[in-house]
mmCIF file with all atom_site columns, C-alpha atoms in Angstrom:
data_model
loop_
_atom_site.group_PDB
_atom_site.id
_atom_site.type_symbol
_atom_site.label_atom_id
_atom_site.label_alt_id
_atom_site.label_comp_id
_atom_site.label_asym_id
_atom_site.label_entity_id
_atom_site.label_seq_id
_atom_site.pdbx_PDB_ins_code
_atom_site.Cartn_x
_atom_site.Cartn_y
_atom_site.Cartn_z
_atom_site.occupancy
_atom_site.B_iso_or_equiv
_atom_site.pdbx_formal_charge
_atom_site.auth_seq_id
_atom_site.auth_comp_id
_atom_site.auth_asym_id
_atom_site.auth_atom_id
_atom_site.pdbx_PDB_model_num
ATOM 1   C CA . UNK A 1 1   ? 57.235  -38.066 27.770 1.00 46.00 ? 23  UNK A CA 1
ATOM 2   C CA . UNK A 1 2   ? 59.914  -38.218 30.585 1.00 45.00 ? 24  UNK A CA 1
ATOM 3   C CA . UNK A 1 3   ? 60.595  -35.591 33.134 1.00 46.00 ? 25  UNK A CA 1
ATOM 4   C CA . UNK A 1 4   ? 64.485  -34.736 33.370 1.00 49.00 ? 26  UNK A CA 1
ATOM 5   C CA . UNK A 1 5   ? 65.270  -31.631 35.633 1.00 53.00 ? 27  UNK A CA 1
ATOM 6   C CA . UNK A 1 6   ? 62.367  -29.964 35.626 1.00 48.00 ? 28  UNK A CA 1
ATOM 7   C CA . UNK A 1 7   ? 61.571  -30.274 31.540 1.00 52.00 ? 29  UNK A CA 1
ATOM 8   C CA . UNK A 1 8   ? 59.570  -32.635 29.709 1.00 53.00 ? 30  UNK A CA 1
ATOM 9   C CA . UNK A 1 9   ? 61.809  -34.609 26.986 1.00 59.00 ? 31  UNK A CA 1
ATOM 10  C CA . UNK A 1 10  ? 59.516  -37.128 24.196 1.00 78.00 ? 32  UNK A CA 1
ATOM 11  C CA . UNK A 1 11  ? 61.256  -40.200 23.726 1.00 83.00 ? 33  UNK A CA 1
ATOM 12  C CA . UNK A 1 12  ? 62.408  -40.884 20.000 1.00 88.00 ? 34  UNK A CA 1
ATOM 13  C CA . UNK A 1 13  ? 60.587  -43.914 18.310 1.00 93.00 ? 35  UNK A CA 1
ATOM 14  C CA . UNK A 1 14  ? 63.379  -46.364 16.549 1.00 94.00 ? 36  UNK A CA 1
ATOM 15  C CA . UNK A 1 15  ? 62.775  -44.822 13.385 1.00 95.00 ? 37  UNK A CA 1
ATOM 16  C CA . UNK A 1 16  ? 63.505  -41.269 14.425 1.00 95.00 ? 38  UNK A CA 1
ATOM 17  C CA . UNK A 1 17  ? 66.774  -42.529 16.297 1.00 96.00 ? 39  UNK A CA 1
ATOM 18  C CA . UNK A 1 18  ? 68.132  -43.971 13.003 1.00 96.00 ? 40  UNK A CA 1
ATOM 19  C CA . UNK A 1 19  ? 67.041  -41.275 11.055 1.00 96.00 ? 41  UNK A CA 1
ATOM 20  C CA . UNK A 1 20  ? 68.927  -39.145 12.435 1.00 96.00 ? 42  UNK A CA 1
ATOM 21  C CA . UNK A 1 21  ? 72.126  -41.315 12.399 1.00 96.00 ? 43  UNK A CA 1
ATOM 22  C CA . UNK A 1 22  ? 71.485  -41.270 8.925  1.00 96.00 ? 44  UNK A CA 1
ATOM 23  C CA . UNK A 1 23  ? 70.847  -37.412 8.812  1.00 95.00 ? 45  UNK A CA 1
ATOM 24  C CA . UNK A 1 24  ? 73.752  -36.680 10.436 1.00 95.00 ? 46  UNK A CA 1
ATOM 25  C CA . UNK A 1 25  ? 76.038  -39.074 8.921  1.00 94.00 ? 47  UNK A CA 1
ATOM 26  C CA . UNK A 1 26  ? 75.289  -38.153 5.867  1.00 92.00 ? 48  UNK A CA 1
ATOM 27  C CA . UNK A 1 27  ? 77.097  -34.671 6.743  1.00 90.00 ? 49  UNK A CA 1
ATOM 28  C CA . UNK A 1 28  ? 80.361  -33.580 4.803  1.00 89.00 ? 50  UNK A CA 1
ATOM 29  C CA . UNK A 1 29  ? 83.352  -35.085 6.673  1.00 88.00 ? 51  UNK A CA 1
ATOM 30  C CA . UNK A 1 30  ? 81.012  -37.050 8.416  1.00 91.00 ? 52  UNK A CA 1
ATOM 31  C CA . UNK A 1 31  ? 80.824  -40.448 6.770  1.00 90.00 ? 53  UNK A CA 1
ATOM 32  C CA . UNK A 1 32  ? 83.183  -41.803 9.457  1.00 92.00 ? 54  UNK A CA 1
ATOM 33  C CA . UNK A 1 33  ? 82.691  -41.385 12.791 1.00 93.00 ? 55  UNK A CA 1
ATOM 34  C CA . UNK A 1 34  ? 84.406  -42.349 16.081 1.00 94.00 ? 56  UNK A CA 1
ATOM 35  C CA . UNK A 1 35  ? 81.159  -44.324 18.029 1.00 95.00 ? 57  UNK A CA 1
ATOM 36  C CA . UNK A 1 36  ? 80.925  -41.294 21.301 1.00 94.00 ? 58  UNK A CA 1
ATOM 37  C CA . UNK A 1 37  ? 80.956  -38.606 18.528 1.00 94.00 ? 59  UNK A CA 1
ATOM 38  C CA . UNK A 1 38  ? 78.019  -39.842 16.982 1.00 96.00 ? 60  UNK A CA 1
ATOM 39  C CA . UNK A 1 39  ? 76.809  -40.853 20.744 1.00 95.00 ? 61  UNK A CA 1
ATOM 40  C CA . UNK A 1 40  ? 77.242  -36.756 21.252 1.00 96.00 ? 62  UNK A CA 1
ATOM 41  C CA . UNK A 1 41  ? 75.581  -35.826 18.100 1.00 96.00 ? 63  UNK A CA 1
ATOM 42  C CA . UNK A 1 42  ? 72.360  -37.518 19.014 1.00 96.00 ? 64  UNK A CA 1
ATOM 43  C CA . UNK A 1 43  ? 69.317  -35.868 20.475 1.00 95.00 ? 65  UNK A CA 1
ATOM 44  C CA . UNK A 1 44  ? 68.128  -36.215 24.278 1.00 94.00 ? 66  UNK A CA 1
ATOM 45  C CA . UNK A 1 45  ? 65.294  -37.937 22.753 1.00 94.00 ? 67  UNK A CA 1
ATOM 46  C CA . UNK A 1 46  ? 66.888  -40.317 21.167 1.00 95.00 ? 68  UNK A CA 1
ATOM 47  C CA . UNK A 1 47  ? 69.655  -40.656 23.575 1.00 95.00 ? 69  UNK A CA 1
ATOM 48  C CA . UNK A 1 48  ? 66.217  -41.673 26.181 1.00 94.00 ? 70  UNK A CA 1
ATOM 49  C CA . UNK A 1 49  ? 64.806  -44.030 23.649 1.00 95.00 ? 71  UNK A CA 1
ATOM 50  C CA . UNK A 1 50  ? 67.963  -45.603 23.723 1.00 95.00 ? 72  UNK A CA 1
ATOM 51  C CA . UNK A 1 51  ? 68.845  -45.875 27.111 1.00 94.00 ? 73  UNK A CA 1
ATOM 52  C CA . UNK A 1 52  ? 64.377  -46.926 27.307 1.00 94.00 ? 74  UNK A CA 1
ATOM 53  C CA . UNK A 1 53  ? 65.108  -49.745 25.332 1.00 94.00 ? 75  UNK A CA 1
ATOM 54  C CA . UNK A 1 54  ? 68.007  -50.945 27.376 1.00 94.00 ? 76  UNK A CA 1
ATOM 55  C CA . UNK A 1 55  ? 70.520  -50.765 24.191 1.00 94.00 ? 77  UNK A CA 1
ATOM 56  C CA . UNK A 1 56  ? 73.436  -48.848 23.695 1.00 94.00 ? 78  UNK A CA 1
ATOM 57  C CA . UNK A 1 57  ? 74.360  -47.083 20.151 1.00 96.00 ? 79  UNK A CA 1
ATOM 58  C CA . UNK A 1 58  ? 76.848  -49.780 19.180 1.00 95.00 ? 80  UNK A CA 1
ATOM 59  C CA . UNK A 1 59  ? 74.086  -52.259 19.478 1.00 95.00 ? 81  UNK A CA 1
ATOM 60  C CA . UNK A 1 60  ? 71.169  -50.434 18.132 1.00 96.00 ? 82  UNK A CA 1
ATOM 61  C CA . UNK A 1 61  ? 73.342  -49.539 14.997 1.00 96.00 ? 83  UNK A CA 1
ATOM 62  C CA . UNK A 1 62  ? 74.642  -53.529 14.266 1.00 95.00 ? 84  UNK A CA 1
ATOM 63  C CA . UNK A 1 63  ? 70.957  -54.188 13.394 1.00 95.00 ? 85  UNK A CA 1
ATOM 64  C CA . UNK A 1 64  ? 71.299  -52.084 10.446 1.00 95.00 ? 86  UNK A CA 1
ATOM 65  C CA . UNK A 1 65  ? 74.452  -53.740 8.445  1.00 94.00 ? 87  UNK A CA 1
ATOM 66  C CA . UNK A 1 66  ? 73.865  -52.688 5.259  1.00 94.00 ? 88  UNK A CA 1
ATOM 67  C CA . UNK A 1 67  ? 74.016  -49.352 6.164  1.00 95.00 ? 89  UNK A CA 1
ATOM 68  C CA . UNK A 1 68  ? 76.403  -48.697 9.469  1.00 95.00 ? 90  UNK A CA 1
ATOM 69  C CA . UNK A 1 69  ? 79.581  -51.025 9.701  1.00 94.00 ? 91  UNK A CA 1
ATOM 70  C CA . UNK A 1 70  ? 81.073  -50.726 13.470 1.00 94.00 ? 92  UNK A CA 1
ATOM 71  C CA . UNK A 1 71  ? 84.781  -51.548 13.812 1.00 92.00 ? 93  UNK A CA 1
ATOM 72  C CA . UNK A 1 72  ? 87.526  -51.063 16.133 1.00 91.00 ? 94  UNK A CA 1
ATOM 73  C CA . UNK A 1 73  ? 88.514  -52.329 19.318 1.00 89.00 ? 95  UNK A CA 1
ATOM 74  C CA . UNK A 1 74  ? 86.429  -52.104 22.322 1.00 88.00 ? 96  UNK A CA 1
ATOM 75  C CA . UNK A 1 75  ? 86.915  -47.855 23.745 1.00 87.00 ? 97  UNK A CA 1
ATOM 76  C CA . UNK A 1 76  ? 87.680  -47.150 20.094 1.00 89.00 ? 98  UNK A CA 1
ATOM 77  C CA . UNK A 1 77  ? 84.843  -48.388 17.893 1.00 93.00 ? 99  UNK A CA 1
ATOM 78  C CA . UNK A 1 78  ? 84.333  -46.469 14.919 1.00 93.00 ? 100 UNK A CA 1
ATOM 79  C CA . UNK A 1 79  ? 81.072  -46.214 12.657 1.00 93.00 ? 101 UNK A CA 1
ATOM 80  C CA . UNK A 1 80  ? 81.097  -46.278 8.815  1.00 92.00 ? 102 UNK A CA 1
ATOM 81  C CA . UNK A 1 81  ? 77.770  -45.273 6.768  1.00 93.00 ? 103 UNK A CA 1
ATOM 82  C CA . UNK A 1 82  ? 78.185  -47.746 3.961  1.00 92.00 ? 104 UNK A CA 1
ATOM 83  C CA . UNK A 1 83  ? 75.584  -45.638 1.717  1.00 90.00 ? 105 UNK A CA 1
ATOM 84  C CA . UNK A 1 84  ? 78.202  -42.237 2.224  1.00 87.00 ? 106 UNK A CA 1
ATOM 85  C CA . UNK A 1 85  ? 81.100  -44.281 2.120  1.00 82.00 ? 107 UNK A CA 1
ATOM 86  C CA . UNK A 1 86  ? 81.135  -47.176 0.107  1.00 68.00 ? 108 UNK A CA 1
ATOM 87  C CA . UNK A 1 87  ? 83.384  -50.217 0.989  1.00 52.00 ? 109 UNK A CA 1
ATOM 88  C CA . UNK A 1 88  ? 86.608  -47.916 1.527  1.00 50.00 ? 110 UNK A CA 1
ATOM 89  C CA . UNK A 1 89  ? 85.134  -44.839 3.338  1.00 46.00 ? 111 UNK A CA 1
ATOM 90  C CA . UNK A 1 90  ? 87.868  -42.726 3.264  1.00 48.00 ? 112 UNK A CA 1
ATOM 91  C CA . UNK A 1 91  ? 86.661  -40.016 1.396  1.00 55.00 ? 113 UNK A CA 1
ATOM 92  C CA . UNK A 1 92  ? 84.047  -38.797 3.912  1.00 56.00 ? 114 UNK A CA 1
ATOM 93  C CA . UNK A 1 93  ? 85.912  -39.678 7.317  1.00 60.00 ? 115 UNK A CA 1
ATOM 94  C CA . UNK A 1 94  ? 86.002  -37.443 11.013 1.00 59.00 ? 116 UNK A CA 1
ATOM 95  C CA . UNK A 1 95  ? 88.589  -39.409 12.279 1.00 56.00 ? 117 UNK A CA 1
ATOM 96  C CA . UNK A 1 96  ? 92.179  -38.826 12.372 1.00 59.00 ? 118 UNK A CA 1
ATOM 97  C CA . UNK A 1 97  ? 94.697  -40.446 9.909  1.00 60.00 ? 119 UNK A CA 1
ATOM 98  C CA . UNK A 1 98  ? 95.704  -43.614 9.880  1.00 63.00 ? 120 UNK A CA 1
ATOM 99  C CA . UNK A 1 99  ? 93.093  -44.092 12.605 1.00 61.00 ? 121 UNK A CA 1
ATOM 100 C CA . UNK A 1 100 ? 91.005  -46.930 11.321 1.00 56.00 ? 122 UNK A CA 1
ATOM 101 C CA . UNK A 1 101 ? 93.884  -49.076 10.378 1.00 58.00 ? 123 UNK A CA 1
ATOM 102 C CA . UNK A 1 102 ? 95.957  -48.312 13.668 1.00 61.00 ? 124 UNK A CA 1
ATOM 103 C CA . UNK A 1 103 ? 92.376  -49.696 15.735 1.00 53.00 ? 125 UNK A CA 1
ATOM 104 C CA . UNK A 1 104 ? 91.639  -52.768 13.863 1.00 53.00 ? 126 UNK A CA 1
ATOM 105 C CA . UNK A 1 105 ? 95.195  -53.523 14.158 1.00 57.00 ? 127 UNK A CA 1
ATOM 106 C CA . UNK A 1 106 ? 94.805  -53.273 18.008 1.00 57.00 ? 128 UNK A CA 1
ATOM 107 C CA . UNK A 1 107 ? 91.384  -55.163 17.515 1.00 51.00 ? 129 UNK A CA 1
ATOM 108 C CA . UNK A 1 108 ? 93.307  -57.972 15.963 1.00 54.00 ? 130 UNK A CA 1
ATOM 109 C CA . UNK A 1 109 ? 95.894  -58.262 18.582 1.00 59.00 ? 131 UNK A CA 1
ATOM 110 C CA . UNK A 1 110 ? 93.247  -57.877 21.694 1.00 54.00 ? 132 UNK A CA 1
ATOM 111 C CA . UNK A 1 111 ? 91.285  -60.826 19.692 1.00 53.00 ? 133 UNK A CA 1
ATOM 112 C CA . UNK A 1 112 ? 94.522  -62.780 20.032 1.00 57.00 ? 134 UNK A CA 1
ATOM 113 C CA . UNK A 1 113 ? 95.807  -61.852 23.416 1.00 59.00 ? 135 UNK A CA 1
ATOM 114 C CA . UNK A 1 114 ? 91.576  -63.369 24.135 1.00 58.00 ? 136 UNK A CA 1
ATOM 115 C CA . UNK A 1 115 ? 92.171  -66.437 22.316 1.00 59.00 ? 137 UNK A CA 1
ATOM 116 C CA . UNK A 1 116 ? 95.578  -67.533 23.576 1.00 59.00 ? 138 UNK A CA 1
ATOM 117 C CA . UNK A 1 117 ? 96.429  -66.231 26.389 1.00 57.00 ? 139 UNK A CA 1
ATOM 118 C CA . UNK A 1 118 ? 99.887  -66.928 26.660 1.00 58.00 ? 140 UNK A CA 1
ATOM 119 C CA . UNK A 1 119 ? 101.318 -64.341 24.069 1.00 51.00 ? 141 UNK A CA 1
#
């Protein structure tokens, strides 16, 4: 238990944090999420297990890969739950149209820009 302005918060245990990924992701229209909205969905208690464990979201959720994919480039990351969405995941997205293509596209080109710098 942690004291934050004046109230007592638990701390989530690792199971409870991704359970409630899960829970939430498994949500109509929510199979697809841009990485702060899920960030924003979260408990304080999970949010301070987190941020206990010296991990951010992004990080917490690539140790689950057969059940969160995270893509995009870096400010625009996106999370897909594979078990809601399958391999395409467009039937149960939150994020706008043409979204996911449009930031892997910048992905790809920020990868590039990295690699050779004199594009």
């Amino acid at each position: 238990i942690i004291e934050t302005e004046g109230a007592a918060v638990d701390i989530a245990t690792r199971e409870h944090v991704i359970a409630e990924c899960r829970e939430h992701m498994s949500s109509p229209g929510k199979g697809q999420l841009l990485l702060s909205m899920l960030g924003v969905a979260l408990s304080q208690s999970s949010r301070m297990y987190l941020k206990k464990t010296d991990q951010g979201l992004k990080h917490f959720l690539v140790q689950h890969p057969e059940e969160f994919r995270v893509e995009g480039a870096k400010g625009r990351e996106f999370i897909t739950y594979i078990p809601v969405c399958g391999v395409g995941g467009q039937d149960n997205s939150d994020l706008p149209a043409g979204f996911a293509e449009e930031s892997l596209k910048k992905g790809m080109q920020q990868q590039k820009q990295q690699q050779h710098p004199e594009f």
